[in-house]
Amino acid sequence: MAVRLSDKDADFEARFQTLLSGKREVSEDVDQVVRAILEDVRERGDAAVLEYTVKFDRLDAASMAELKVSEAEIDAAMTQVPQSTIDALMLARDRIQSHHARQMPKDDRYTDPIGVELGSRWTAVEAVGLYVPGGLASYPSSVLMNAVPAKVAGVERIAMVVPSPDGALNPQVLAAARIAGVSEIYRIGGAQAVAALAYGTETIAAVSKIVGPGNAFVAAAKRRVFGTVGIDMIAGPSEVLVVADADNDPDWLAADLLAQAEHDAVAQSILITDSADLATAVEEAVERQLKTLPKAEIAGASWRDFGAVIVVEDLDGAMPLVNRIAAEHLELAVADPDAMLEKVRNAGAVFLGRYTPEAVGDYVGGSNHVLPTARSARFSSGLSVLDFVKRTSILKCNAENLRQIGPAAIALGKAEGLDGHARSVAIRLNL
Amino acid sequence: MAVRLSDKDADFEARFQTLLSGKREVSEDVDQVVRAILEDVRERGDAAVLEYTVKFDRLDAASMAELKVSEAEIDAAMTQVPQSTIDALMLARDRIQSHHARQMPKDDRYTDPIGVELGSRWTAVEAVGLYVPGGLASYPSSVLMNAVPAKVAGVERIAMVVPSPDGALNPQVLAAARIAGVSEIYRIGGAQAVAALAYGTETIAAVSKIVGPGNAFVAAAKRRVFGTVGIDMIAGPSEVLVVADADNDPDWLAADLLAQAEHDAVAQSILITDSADLATAVEEAVERQLKTLPKAEIAGASWRDFGAVIVVEDLDGAMPLVNRIAAEHLELAVADPDAMLEKVRNAGAVFLGRYTPEAVGDYVGGSNHVLPTARSARFSSGLSVLDFVKRTSILKCNAENLRQIGPAAIALGKAEGLDGHARSVAIRLNL
């Protein structure tokens, strides 16, 4: 059973603060192991990757070429996956594509009042590496959510890596890769795969950016190669915050809370409501639904250890709490969700109204499901086309406007003790 | 004297590759020290910061309040700085403001063909910490370049930290902070200042994002607090690439190469030209100008150790080299720079034509001077308003369109073994 808070309690602020600052993740200290693997792959390339793949995935390949997934293997995967799943993946792909196409930033070029030309020019990252976990968290939807925005951005090459422990590979993941337009797939994983993508090997050309979720080794490897390549955010455990008025079906809300909880025993589901009766009804519905949920063990643990029900005096007054939680997923199951949205400052994604369960956004809504976790919506955004493009700024002066603004540059260069800076302007103005 | 390469040489590719992969930075291993400082400040707050400030900056304050720079101190700084510098800073501020205002992303809200409402909503980060180095690299222009975009984005609170070893504080930096609209200034630095901003202390409220350059301790601290707060890129040594045709004044180009070189002995200046005569003339001009440059020792070391002159058959054919270098600053000193710009894929900022020395962009051009170094322009962009806002995605279904796309979400939830996801959709559709 989740913890219950009320904003009328004397100790509310302290308990809310505890909820906010509670650490849900145990960070394994794998940094030394990862450092050694990265260095080894950097030095020895394919040979090192092959060795680690035997060691960690019990997969013995004679060459990296053998670890590249062939077109025939992907063809086979497409036939193994039920047509209904293929159709759903294609619908998801199309909807993600349409939504993300609107995110493409526009170039800007203009002349300012004194005649200086300025601008911003956007270009796609040339090659992106996509990490896909093996085993339990090997989700085809994540392949789409990472690869489709890259394609929309214009990335020419998407190299996917996915570990196949003992040779097992999820055919759904291969199908999603085909549907998303991934260019190459290698059945490698862990820090060795991150190293291969970042530094390149004889077989795998280096990429410029690596995205996608992974375990502690992958996360540590991504942190370490950051700088050599770009990386996306380091994802923490998932979370949902449901804000609900009294006029909700408790079973719907319970289903939403459990959909989040079933991801991970350290996932977090929070309900904020102004109705103590609804709160109780939802708590009861959660217990009832847990009985028939296949992932009841995980979801039950998450709800028991990290779930919370917060009863507030009024929902509008609770918006500061919502913004402090800065949830990855925020459902506004209220009569006028758009009015409430105006007061939302920090959230990864908002799901408006009673007919928008968060799971729609996970799959087919069109928006991205890679979102900022652990309160990082205070300063970061979900994955988008912007993660696969970069901006070059443009400046163009002529003799006349350099004469106008150059003296200020000379003054500042000298003030900062950078006479060479000052000289590079002065020499053009015969100053 | 810089190294000279020619694309006609048999070993050109190998030498170019060496130039690209040459490490200019020695990374100090300060991680253990930094980790201890961060933990200490997190636990003991103000008291720990005060102790480290005595230890590292030899500044003994009775309380953190004493380390907060008062309005009277800033008033005094404004009178100490020459009016010409104040005027130049104000011109720079206004031009940075105008340019960055154009970067503000627009909210998007639309209804797709089947009636689902989608959108993106941008909001500013609420509080930003700005690190300003003490000593040599304490540049007022950097204060403007970091603070003004934050203000344009709508950041309500900008907390600046700047170490003042032995009490010394650059009045120009305080003046720039006033001109840029910084909210609070503390004379603290190092990992302890980063910790204070990230975790908060009794006196300093925690921020959501930390930007600004610093030494190895500051960079390591920023890497470690990343996740708790957002950070900007970790800046490496600065670099310029000048692409020049024969029709250039060698003295102008030499001045530009040295302006970059004077930053740091590990800065890098590269010239690419199709004229061997110009190459030689520039090399000679560099030697000549070094004789009268105040920072000749630094600039000379940079040019000798990391400078390069590359003579190519034709400039258009050299564009792939330009894109592989992915320079922080790229000058196109050619007859038709706009045509050449079309072929630039990777660069932090491009300076077009013969009258746009890079130093203009450092100060008064209006574009940002915080730019991706060390080839990271392949995957990242200069600082902009986008670094101070975050996007919340919006999804709104009604009963009817949930009925249309919901079944695909149910299919994918089940395919991924997430029955709770499927149920949260099915329960609303009575499926």
PDB file of N, CA and C in Angstrom, chain A residues 288-337:
ATOM      1  N   ARG A 288      -7.183  -4.473  -5.880  1.00  0.00           N
ATOM      2  CA  ARG A 288      -8.027  -5.399  -6.643  1.00  0.00           C
ATOM      3  C   ARG A 288      -7.348  -5.768  -7.972  1.00  0.00           C
ATOM      4  N   GLN A 289      -6.885  -4.741  -8.680  1.00  0.00           N
ATOM      5  CA  GLN A 289      -6.299  -4.994 -10.012  1.00  0.00           C
ATOM      6  C   GLN A 289      -4.973  -5.736  -9.920  1.00  0.00           C
ATOM      7  N   LEU A 290      -4.272  -5.519  -8.824  1.00  0.00           N
ATOM      8  CA  LEU A 290      -2.982  -6.203  -8.665  1.00  0.00           C
ATOM      9  C   LEU A 290      -3.171  -7.720  -8.726  1.00  0.00           C
ATOM     10  N   LYS A 291      -4.331  -8.174  -8.268  1.00  0.00           N
ATOM     11  CA  LYS A 291      -4.585  -9.622  -8.204  1.00  0.00           C
ATOM     12  C   LYS A 291      -4.523 -10.286  -9.571  1.00  0.00           C
ATOM     13  N   THR A 292      -4.855  -9.530 -10.624  1.00  0.00           N
ATOM     14  CA  THR A 292      -4.903 -10.149 -11.953  1.00  0.00           C
ATOM     15  C   THR A 292      -3.820  -9.611 -12.887  1.00  0.00           C
ATOM     16  N   LEU A 293      -2.905  -8.819 -12.349  1.00  0.00           N
ATOM     17  CA  LEU A 293      -1.871  -8.235 -13.208  1.00  0.00           C
ATOM     18  C   LEU A 293      -0.691  -9.203 -13.341  1.00  0.00           C
ATOM     19  N   PRO A 294      -0.313  -9.585 -14.556  1.00  0.00           N
ATOM     20  CA  PRO A 294       0.816 -10.510 -14.717  1.00  0.00           C
ATOM     21  C   PRO A 294       2.079 -10.026 -13.994  1.00  0.00           C
ATOM     22  N   LYS A 295       2.371  -8.722 -14.074  1.00  0.00           N
ATOM     23  CA  LYS A 295       3.575  -8.213 -13.412  1.00  0.00           C
ATOM     24  C   LYS A 295       3.247  -7.679 -12.011  1.00  0.00           C
ATOM     25  N   ALA A 296       2.372  -8.397 -11.298  1.00  0.00           N
ATOM     26  CA  ALA A 296       1.911  -7.928  -9.980  1.00  0.00           C
ATOM     27  C   ALA A 296       3.054  -7.798  -8.979  1.00  0.00           C
ATOM     28  N   GLU A 297       4.038  -8.667  -9.097  1.00  0.00           N
ATOM     29  CA  GLU A 297       5.106  -8.624  -8.105  1.00  0.00           C
ATOM     30  C   GLU A 297       5.892  -7.309  -8.191  1.00  0.00           C
ATOM     31  N   ILE A 298       6.267  -6.980  -9.430  1.00  0.00           N
ATOM     32  CA  ILE A 298       6.998  -5.725  -9.656  1.00  0.00           C
ATOM     33  C   ILE A 298       6.121  -4.525  -9.312  1.00  0.00           C
ATOM     34  N   ALA A 299       4.922  -4.505  -9.876  1.00  0.00           N
ATOM     35  CA  ALA A 299       4.038  -3.354  -9.688  1.00  0.00           C
ATOM     36  C   ALA A 299       3.673  -3.189  -8.213  1.00  0.00           C
ATOM     37  N   GLY A 300       3.448  -4.320  -7.523  1.00  0.00           N
ATOM     38  CA  GLY A 300       3.100  -4.263  -6.098  1.00  0.00           C
ATOM     39  C   GLY A 300       4.236  -3.672  -5.271  1.00  0.00           C
ATOM     40  N   ALA A 301       5.444  -4.086  -5.590  1.00  0.00           N
ATOM     41  CA  ALA A 301       6.606  -3.573  -4.857  1.00  0.00           C
ATOM     42  C   ALA A 301       6.777  -2.075  -5.087  1.00  0.00           C
ATOM     43  N   SER A 302       6.631  -1.659  -6.333  1.00  0.00           N
ATOM     44  CA  SER A 302       6.759  -0.236  -6.663  1.00  0.00           C
ATOM     45  C   SER A 302       5.710   0.588  -5.923  1.00  0.00           C
ATOM     46  N   TRP A 303       4.462   0.104  -5.951  1.00  0.00           N
ATOM     47  CA  TRP A 303       3.362   0.833  -5.298  1.00  0.00           C
ATOM     48  C   TRP A 303       3.574   0.885  -3.794  1.00  0.00           C
ATOM     49  N   ARG A 304       3.994  -0.224  -3.220  1.00  0.00           N
ATOM     50  CA  ARG A 304       4.194  -0.295  -1.772  1.00  0.00           C
ATOM     51  C   ARG A 304       5.367   0.602  -1.331  1.00  0.00           C
ATOM     52  N   ASP A 305       6.478   0.532  -2.083  1.00  0.00           N
ATOM     53  CA  ASP A 305       7.683   1.231  -1.632  1.00  0.00           C
ATOM     54  C   ASP A 305       7.752   2.693  -2.056  1.00  0.00           C
ATOM     55  N   PHE A 306       7.183   2.994  -3.224  1.00  0.00           N
ATOM     56  CA  PHE A 306       7.368   4.354  -3.747  1.00  0.00           C
ATOM     57  C   PHE A 306       6.067   5.054  -4.122  1.00  0.00           C
ATOM     58  N   GLY A 307       4.955   4.332  -4.118  1.00  0.00           N
ATOM     59  CA  GLY A 307       3.671   4.951  -4.451  1.00  0.00           C
ATOM     60  C   GLY A 307       3.262   5.972  -3.403  1.00  0.00           C
ATOM     61  N   ALA A 308       2.441   6.933  -3.809  1.00  0.00           N
ATOM     62  CA  ALA A 308       1.957   7.933  -2.853  1.00  0.00           C
ATOM     63  C   ALA A 308       0.602   8.454  -3.300  1.00  0.00           C
ATOM     64  N   VAL A 309      -0.254   8.709  -2.317  1.00  0.00           N
ATOM     65  CA  VAL A 309      -1.550   9.329  -2.572  1.00  0.00           C
ATOM     66  C   VAL A 309      -1.582  10.598  -1.736  1.00  0.00           C
ATOM     67  N   ILE A 310      -1.756  11.709  -2.402  1.00  0.00           N
ATOM     68  CA  ILE A 310      -1.726  12.993  -1.697  1.00  0.00           C
ATOM     69  C   ILE A 310      -3.105  13.635  -1.812  1.00  0.00           C
ATOM     70  N   VAL A 311      -3.759  13.826  -0.689  1.00  0.00           N
ATOM     71  CA  VAL A 311      -5.070  14.483  -0.692  1.00  0.00           C
ATOM     72  C   VAL A 311      -4.865  15.952  -0.364  1.00  0.00           C
ATOM     73  N   VAL A 312      -5.396  16.798  -1.230  1.00  0.00           N
ATOM     74  CA  VAL A 312      -5.174  18.239  -1.056  1.00  0.00           C
ATOM     75  C   VAL A 312      -6.503  18.959  -0.895  1.00  0.00           C
ATOM     76  N   GLU A 313      -6.397  20.135  -0.332  1.00  0.00           N
ATOM     77  CA  GLU A 313      -7.564  20.992  -0.090  1.00  0.00           C
ATOM     78  C   GLU A 313      -8.229  21.350  -1.432  1.00  0.00           C
ATOM     79  N   ASP A 314      -7.430  21.910  -2.332  1.00  0.00           N
ATOM     80  CA  ASP A 314      -7.970  22.125  -3.684  1.00  0.00           C
ATOM     81  C   ASP A 314      -6.866  21.941  -4.715  1.00  0.00           C
ATOM     82  N   LEU A 315      -7.274  21.511  -5.893  1.00  0.00           N
ATOM     83  CA  LEU A 315      -6.295  21.094  -6.904  1.00  0.00           C
ATOM     84  C   LEU A 315      -5.472  22.257  -7.443  1.00  0.00           C
ATOM     85  N   ASP A 316      -6.128  23.397  -7.617  1.00  0.00           N
ATOM     86  CA  ASP A 316      -5.391  24.558  -8.119  1.00  0.00           C
ATOM     87  C   ASP A 316      -4.271  24.931  -7.163  1.00  0.00           C
ATOM     88  N   GLY A 317      -4.576  24.876  -5.887  1.00  0.00           N
ATOM     89  CA  GLY A 317      -3.574  25.186  -4.875  1.00  0.00           C
ATOM     90  C   GLY A 317      -2.452  24.168  -4.845  1.00  0.00           C
ATOM     91  N   ALA A 318      -2.697  23.008  -5.448  1.00  0.00           N
ATOM     92  CA  ALA A 318      -1.694  21.942  -5.421  1.00  0.00           C
ATOM     93  C   ALA A 318      -0.691  22.045  -6.566  1.00  0.00           C
ATOM     94  N   MET A 319      -0.902  22.995  -7.461  1.00  0.00           N
ATOM     95  CA  MET A 319      -0.003  23.068  -8.617  1.00  0.00           C
ATOM     96  C   MET A 319       1.459  23.307  -8.243  1.00  0.00           C
ATOM     97  N   PRO A 320       1.745  24.070  -7.185  1.00  0.00           N
ATOM     98  CA  PRO A 320       3.161  24.173  -6.787  1.00  0.00           C
ATOM     99  C   PRO A 320       3.763  22.799  -6.429  1.00  0.00           C
ATOM    100  N   LEU A 321       2.963  21.922  -5.834  1.00  0.00           N
ATOM    101  CA  LEU A 321       3.464  20.570  -5.542  1.00  0.00           C
ATOM    102  C   LEU A 321       3.773  19.838  -6.853  1.00  0.00           C
ATOM    103  N   VAL A 322       2.842  19.958  -7.794  1.00  0.00           N
ATOM    104  CA  VAL A 322       3.027  19.313  -9.105  1.00  0.00           C
ATOM    105  C   VAL A 322       4.337  19.772  -9.742  1.00  0.00           C
ATOM    106  N   ASN A 323       4.596  21.071  -9.661  1.00  0.00           N
ATOM    107  CA  ASN A 323       5.814  21.601 -10.281  1.00  0.00           C
ATOM    108  C   ASN A 323       7.074  21.221  -9.517  1.00  0.00           C
ATOM    109  N   ARG A 324       6.940  20.996  -8.216  1.00  0.00           N
ATOM    110  CA  ARG A 324       8.108  20.539  -7.460  1.00  0.00           C
ATOM    111  C   ARG A 324       8.412  19.073  -7.774  1.00  0.00           C
ATOM    112  N   ILE A 325       7.367  18.281  -7.975  1.00  0.00           N
ATOM    113  CA  ILE A 325       7.579  16.876  -8.340  1.00  0.00           C
ATOM    114  C   ILE A 325       8.207  16.785  -9.732  1.00  0.00           C
ATOM    115  N   ALA A 326       7.823  17.688 -10.624  1.00  0.00           N
ATOM    116  CA  ALA A 326       8.403  17.738 -11.976  1.00  0.00           C
ATOM    117  C   ALA A 326       8.410  16.349 -12.614  1.00  0.00           C
ATOM    118  N   ALA A 327       7.242  15.756 -12.685  1.00  0.00           N
ATOM    119  CA  ALA A 327       7.124  14.361 -13.107  1.00  0.00           C
ATOM    120  C   ALA A 327       7.470  14.144 -14.582  1.00  0.00           C
ATOM    121  N   GLU A 328       7.976  12.954 -14.835  1.00  0.00           N
ATOM    122  CA  GLU A 328       8.209  12.525 -16.219  1.00  0.00           C
ATOM    123  C   GLU A 328       6.865  12.521 -16.979  1.00  0.00           C
ATOM    124  N   HIS A 329       5.860  11.863 -16.395  1.00  0.00           N
ATOM    125  CA  HIS A 329       4.518  11.808 -16.991  1.00  0.00           C
ATOM    126  C   HIS A 329       3.526  12.454 -16.032  1.00  0.00           C
ATOM    127  N   LEU A 330       2.718  13.357 -16.538  1.00  0.00           N
ATOM    128  CA  LEU A 330       1.710  14.020 -15.718  1.00  0.00           C
ATOM    129  C   LEU A 330       0.340  13.867 -16.381  1.00  0.00           C
ATOM    130  N   GLU A 331      -0.574  13.185 -15.699  1.00  0.00           N
ATOM    131  CA  GLU A 331      -1.945  13.085 -16.207  1.00  0.00           C
ATOM    132  C   GLU A 331      -2.821  14.106 -15.502  1.00  0.00           C
ATOM    133  N   LEU A 332      -3.577  14.859 -16.262  1.00  0.00           N
ATOM    134  CA  LEU A 332      -4.518  15.815 -15.665  1.00  0.00           C
ATOM    135  C   LEU A 332      -5.934  15.302 -15.920  1.00  0.00           C
ATOM    136  N   ALA A 333      -6.418  14.470 -15.010  1.00  0.00           N
ATOM    137  CA  ALA A 333      -7.749  13.866 -15.154  1.00  0.00           C
ATOM    138  C   ALA A 333      -8.754  14.745 -14.431  1.00  0.00           C
ATOM    139  N   VAL A 334      -8.985  15.905 -14.996  1.00  0.00           N
ATOM    140  CA  VAL A 334      -9.867  16.905 -14.384  1.00  0.00           C
ATOM    141  C   VAL A 334     -10.803  17.461 -15.453  1.00  0.00           C
ATOM    142  N   ALA A 335     -11.799  18.216 -14.989  1.00  0.00           N
ATOM    143  CA  ALA A 335     -12.825  18.714 -15.906  1.00  0.00           C
ATOM    144  C   ALA A 335     -12.241  19.663 -16.958  1.00  0.00           C
ATOM    145  N   ASP A 336     -11.359  20.550 -16.526  1.00  0.00           N
ATOM    146  CA  ASP A 336     -10.776  21.500 -17.483  1.00  0.00           C
ATOM    147  C   ASP A 336      -9.246  21.381 -17.486  1.00  0.00           C
ATOM    148  N   PRO A 337      -8.742  20.342 -18.130  1.00  0.00           N
ATOM    149  CA  PRO A 337      -7.289  20.101 -18.084  1.00  0.00           C
ATOM    150  C   PRO A 337      -6.488  21.209 -18.748  1.00  0.00           C
TER     151      PRO A 337
END
